[in-house]
Backbone as a ProteinNet text record, in pm:
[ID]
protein_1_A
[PRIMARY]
XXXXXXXXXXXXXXXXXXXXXXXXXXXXXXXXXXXXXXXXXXXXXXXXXXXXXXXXXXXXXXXXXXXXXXXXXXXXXXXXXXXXXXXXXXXXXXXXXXXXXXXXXXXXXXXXXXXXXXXXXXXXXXXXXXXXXXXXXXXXXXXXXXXXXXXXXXXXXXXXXXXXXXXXXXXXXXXXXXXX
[TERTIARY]
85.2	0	89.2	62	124.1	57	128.5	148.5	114.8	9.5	33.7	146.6	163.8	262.3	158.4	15.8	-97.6	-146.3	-106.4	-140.6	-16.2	89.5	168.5	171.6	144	140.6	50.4	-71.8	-146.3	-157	-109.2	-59.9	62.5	163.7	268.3	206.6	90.5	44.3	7.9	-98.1	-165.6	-86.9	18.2	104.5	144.5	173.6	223.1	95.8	-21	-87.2	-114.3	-81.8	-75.4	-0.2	98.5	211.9	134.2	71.4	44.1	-73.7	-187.3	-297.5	-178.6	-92.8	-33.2	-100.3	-94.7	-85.3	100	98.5	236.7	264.7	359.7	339.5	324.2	348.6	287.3	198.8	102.1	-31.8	-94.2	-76.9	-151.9	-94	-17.5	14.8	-77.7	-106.8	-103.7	-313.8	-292.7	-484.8	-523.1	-456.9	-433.9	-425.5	-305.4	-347.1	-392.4	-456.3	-607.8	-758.6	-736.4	-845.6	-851.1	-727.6	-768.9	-749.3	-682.4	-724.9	-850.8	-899.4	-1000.5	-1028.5	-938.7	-941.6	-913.1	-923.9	-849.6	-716.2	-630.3	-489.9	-403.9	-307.9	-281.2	-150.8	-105	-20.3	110.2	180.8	276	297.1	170.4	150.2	157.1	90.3	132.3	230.4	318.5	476.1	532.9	528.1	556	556.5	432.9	389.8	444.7	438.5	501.7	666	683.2	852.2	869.6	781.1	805.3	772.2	861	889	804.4	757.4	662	574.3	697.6	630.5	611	664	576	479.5	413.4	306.5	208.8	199.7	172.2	127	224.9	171.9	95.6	118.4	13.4	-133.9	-149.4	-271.5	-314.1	-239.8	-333	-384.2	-313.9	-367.5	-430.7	-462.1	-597.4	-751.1	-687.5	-778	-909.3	-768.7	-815.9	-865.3	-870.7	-914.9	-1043.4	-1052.5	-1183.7	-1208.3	-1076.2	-1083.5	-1059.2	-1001.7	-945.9	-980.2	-1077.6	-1097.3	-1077.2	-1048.8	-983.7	-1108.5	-1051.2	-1153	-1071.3	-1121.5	-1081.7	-1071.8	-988.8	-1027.4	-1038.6	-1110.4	-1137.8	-1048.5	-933.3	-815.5	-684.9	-735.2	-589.8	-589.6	-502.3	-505.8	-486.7	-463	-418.7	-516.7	-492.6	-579.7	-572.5	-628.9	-666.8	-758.2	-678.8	-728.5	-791.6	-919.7	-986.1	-1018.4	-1026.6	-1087.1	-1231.3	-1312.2	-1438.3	-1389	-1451.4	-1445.6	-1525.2	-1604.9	-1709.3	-1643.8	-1628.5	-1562.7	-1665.3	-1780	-1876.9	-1822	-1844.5	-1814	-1701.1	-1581.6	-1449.7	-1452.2	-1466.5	-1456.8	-1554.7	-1696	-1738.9	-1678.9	-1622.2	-1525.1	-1388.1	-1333.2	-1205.4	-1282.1	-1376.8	-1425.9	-1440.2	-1537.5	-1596.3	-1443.5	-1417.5	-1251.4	-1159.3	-1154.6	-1058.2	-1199.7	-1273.4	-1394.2	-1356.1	-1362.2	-1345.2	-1235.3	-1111.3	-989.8	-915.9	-978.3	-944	-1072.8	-1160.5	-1257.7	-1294.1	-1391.1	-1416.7	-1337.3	-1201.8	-1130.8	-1134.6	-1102.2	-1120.1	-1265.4	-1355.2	-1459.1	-1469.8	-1448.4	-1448.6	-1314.7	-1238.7	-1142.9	-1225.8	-1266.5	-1333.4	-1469.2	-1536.9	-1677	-1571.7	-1456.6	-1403.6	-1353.9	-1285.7	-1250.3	-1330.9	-1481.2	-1574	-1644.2	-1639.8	-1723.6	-1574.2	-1464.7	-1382.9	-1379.5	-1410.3	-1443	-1533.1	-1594.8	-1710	-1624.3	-1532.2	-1409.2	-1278.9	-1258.8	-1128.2	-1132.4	-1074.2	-1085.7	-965.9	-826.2	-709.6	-748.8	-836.6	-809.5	-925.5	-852.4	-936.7	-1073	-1168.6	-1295	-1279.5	-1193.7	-1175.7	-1124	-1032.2	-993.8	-1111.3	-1185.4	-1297	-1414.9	-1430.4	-1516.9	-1509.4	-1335.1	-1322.9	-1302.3	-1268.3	-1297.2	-1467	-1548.3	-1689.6	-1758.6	-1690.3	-1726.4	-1697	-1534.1	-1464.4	-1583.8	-1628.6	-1654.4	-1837.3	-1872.4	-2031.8	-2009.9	-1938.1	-1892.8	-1834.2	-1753.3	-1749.9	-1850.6	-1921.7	-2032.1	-2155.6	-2175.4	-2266.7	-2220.7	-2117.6	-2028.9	-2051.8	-2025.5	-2027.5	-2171.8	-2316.8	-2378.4	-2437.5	-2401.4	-2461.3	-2428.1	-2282.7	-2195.8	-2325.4	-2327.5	-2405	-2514.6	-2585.9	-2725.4	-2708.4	-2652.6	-2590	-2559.9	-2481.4	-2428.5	-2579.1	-2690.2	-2767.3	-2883.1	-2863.6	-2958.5	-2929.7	-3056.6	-3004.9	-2856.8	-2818.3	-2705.3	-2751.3	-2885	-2919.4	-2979.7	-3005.3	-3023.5	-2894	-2773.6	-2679.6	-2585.6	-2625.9	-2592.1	-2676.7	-2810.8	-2833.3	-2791.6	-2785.7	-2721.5	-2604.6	-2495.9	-2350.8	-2375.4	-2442.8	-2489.4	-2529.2	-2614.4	-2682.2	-2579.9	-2458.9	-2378.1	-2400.5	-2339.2	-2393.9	-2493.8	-2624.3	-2756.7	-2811.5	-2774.9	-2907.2	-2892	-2788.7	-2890.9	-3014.8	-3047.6	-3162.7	-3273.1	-3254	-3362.7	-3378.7	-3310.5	-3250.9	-3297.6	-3320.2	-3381.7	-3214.7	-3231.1	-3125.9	-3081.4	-2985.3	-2940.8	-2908.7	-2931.9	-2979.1	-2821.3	-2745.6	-2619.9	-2607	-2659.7	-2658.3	-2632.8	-2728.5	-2680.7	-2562.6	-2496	-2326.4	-2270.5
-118.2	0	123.7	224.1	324.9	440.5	517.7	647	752.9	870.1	972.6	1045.7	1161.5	1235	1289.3	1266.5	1375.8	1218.3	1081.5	947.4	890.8	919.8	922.2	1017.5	1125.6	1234.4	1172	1143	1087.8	961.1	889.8	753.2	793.7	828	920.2	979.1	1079.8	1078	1018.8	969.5	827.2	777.2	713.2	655.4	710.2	875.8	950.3	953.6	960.1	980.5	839.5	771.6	600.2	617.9	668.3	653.7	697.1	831.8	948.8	833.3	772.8	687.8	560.3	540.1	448.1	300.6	350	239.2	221.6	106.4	102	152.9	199.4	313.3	236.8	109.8	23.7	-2.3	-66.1	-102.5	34	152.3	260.5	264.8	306.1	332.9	184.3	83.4	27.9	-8.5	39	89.4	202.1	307.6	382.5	368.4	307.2	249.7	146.2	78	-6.6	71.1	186.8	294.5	343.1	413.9	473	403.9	235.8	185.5	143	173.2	169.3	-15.5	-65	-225.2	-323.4	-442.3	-512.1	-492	-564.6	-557.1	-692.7	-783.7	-891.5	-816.9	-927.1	-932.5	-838	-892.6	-863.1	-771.2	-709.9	-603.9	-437.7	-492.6	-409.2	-337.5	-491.3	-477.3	-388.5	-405.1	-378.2	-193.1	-198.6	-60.6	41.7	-12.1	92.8	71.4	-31.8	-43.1	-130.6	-222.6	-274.1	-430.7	-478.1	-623.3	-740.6	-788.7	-924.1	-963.4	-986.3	-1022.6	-930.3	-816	-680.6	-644.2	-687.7	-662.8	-800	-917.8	-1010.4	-978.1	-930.8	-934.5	-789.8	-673.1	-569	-605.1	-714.3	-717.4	-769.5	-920.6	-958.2	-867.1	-729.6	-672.3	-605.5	-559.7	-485.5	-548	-682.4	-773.2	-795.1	-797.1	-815.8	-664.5	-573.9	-428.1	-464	-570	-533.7	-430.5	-365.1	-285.3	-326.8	-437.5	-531.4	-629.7	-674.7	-793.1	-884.3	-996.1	-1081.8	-1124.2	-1117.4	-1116.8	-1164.1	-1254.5	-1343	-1316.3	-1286.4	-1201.8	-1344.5	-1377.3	-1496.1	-1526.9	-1627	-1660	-1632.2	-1622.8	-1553.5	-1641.4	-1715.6	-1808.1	-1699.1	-1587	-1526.7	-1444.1	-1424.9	-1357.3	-1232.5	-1124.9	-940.3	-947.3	-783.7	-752.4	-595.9	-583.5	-441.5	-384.2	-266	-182.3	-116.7	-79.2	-17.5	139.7	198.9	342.3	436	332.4	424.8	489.2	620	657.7	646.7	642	671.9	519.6	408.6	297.8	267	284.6	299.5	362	493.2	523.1	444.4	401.7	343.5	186.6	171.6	16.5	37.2	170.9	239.6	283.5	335.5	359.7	255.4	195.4	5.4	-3	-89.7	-160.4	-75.2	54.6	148.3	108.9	97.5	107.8	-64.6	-135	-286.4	-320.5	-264.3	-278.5	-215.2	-116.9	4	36.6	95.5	153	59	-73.2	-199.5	-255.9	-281.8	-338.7	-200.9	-129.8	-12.4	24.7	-39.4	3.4	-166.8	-259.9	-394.4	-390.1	-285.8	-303.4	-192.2	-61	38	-21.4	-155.4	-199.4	-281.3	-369.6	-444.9	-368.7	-255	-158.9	-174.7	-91.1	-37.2	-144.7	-300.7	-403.4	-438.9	-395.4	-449.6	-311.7	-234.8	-119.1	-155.1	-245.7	-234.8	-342.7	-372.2	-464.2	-382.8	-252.6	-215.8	-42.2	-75.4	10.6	121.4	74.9	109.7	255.1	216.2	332.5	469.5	587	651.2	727.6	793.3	822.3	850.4	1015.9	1044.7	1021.4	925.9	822.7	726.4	672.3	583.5	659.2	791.8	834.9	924.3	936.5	955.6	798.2	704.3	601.2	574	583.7	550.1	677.1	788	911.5	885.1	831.7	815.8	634.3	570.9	487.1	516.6	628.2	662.2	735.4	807.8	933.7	855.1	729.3	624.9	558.8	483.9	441.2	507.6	604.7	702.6	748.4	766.9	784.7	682.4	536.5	439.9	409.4	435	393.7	503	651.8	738.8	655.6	631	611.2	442.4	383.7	239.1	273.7	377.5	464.8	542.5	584.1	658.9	571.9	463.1	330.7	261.6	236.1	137.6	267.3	378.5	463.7	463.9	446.1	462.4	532.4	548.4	592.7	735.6	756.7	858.7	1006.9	921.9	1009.8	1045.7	922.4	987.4	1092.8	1107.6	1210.2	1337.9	1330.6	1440.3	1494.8	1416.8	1447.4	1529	1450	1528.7	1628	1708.8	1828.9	1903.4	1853.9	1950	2008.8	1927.9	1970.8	2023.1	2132.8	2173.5	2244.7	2275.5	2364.2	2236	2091.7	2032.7	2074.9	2144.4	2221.9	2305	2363.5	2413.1	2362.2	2215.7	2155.8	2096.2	2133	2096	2233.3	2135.9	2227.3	2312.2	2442.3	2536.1	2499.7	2504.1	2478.3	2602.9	2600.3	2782	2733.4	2886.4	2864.5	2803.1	2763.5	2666.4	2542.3	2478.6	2361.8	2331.9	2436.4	2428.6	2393
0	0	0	-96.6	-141.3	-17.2	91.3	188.9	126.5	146.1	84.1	166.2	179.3	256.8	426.2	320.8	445.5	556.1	447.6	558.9	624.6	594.6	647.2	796.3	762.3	891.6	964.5	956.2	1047.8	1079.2	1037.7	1093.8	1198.7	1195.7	1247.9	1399.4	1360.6	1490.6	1556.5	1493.4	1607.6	1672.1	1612.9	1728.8	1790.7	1781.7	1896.3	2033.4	1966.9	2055.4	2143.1	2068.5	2131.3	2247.1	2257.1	2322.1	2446.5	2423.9	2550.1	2589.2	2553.3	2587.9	2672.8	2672.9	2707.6	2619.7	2481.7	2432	2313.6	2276.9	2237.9	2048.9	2011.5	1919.1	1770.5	1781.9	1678.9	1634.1	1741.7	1791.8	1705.2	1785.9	1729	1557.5	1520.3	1378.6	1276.3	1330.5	1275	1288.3	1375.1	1401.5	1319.5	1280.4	1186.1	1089.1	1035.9	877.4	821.7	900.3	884.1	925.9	1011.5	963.8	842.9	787.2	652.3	523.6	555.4	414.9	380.2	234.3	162.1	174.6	201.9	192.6	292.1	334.8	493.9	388.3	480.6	475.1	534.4	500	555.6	586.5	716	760.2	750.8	613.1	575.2	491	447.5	320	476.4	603.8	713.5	787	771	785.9	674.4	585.6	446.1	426.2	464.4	472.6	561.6	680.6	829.7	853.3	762.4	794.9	958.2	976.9	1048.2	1093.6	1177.2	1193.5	1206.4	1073.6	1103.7	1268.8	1321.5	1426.7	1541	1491	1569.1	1544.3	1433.7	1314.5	1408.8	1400.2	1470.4	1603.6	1701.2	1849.3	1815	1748.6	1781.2	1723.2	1647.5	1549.4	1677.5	1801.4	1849	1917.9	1997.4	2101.3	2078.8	1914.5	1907.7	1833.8	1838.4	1847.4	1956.7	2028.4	2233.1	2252.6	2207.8	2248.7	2153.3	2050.1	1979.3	1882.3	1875.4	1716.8	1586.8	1603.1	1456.3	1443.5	1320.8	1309	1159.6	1216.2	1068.8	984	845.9	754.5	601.8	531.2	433.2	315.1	203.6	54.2	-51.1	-119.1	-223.1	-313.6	-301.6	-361.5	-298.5	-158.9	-104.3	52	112.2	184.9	298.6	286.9	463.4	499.7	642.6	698.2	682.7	618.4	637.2	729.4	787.9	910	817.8	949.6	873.1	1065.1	1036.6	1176.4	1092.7	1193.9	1128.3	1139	986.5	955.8	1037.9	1116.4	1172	1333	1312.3	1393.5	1552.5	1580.3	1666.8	1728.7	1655.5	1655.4	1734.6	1679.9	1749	1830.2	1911.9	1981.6	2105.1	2087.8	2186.3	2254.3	2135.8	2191.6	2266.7	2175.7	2349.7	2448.1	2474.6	2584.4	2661	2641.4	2666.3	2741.6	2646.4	2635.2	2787.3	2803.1	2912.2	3019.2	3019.1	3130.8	3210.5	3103.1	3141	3206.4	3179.6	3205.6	3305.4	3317.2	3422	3501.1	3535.2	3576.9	3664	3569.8	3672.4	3725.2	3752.1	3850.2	3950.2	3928.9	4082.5	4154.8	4090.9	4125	4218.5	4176.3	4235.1	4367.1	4373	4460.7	4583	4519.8	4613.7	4747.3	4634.6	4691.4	4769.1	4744.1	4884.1	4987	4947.9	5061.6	5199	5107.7	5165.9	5267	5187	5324	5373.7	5381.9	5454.4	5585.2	5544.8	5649.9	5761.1	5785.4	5869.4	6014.8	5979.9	6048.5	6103.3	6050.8	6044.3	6117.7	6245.6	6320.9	6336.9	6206.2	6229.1	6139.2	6022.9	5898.9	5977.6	5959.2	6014.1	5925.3	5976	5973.3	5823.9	5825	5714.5	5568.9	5650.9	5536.5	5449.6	5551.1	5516.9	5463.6	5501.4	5407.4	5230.8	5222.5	5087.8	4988.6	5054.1	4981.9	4934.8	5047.5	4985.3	4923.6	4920.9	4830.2	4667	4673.3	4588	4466	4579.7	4544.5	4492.6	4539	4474.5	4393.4	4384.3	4220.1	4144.1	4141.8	4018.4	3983.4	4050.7	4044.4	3979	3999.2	3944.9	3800	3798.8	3682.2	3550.3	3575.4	3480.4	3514.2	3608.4	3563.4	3474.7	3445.2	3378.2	3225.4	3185.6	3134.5	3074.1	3109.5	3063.9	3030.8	3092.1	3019.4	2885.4	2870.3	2777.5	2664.2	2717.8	2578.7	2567.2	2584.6	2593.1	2490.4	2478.8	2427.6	2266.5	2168.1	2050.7	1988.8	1896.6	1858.6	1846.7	1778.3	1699.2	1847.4	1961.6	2092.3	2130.4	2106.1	2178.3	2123.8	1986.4	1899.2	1909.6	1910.5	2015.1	2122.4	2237.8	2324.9	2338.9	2232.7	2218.6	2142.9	2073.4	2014.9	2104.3	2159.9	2302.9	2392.4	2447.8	2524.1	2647	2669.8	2813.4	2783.2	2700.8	2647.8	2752.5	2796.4	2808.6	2960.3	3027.5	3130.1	3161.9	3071.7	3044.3	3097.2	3059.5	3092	3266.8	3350.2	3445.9	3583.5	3699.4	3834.5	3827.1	3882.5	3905.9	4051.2	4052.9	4214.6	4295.1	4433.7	4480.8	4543.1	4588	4603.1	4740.9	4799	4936.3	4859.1	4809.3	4704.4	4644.2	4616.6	4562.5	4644.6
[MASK]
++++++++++++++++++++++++++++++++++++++++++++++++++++++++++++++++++++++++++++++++++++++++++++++++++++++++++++++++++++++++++++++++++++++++++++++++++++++++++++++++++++++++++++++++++++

């Protein structure tokens, strides 16, 4: 696959920005230029392309496999596997979200709820301590379940929604400054 100079630059970034997401700068470049090809892509036509090592090409396909952005898909006369990512950007982004929620979010939220029944035993940690953990542990909570309401609502509401922005206060009780 032939680079323009303008897919080059943005493949280029992505992986920079891979880096800052703490993902690894392959992985991203290579989520990238299986976003903007017009076609899947096998293996080695990947390598081929980014200037890089078969089997660096290999372990990043699996891990964005395992993230659920890449999936293998078969071309008629051709024994290997092409990999394609979906163009749909709404799409992708709700599967990094998902994907960072699953991986990160729910294990701290499963460590906060043990904290919290291990609190009812533990006379060493003090008051204040114990009550920014179960603060900490209802503002996450509240958080991902807004967050699972939000994913479970048509596509076409939640695109309203993100248009609306902060206007959908409007629709919302005013809080008197005691309330703040």
């Amino acid at each position: 696959m032939k680079l323009s100079p303008l897919m080059e630059k943005f493949i280029l970034h992505w992986g920079e920005m891979g880096t800052r997401w703490g993902v690894n700068r392959t992985v991203a470049q290579i989520h990238a230029l299986l976003y903007l090809s017009p076609r899947p892509l096998p293996a080695d036509e990947i390598a081929e392309t980014l200037s890089v090592a078969r089997s660096n090409v290999s372990t990043s396909l699996k891990e964005l496999q395992a993230w659920r952005l890449v999936s293998v898909t078969h071309v008629l006369g051709d024994r290997r596997d092409h990999f394609r990512t979906t163009s749909d950007m709404w799409e992708m982004i709700a599967t990094i979200i998902e994907e960072r929620k699953r991986r990160e979010i729910d294990p701290t939220l499963a460590l906060l709820r043990q904290c919290v029944d291990e609190m009812q035993h533990d006379d060493e940690t003090p008051k204040e301590v114990k009550e920014r953990i179960k603060s900490m542990l209802a503002f996450i909570t509240m958080l991902t379940g807004w967050f699972d309401q939000i994913m479970a609502l048509p596509r076409s509401t939640q695109r309203t929604l993100l248009k609306l922005g902060a206007k959908i206060a409007r629709f919302l009780p005013q809080e008197t400054a005691a309330e703040k």
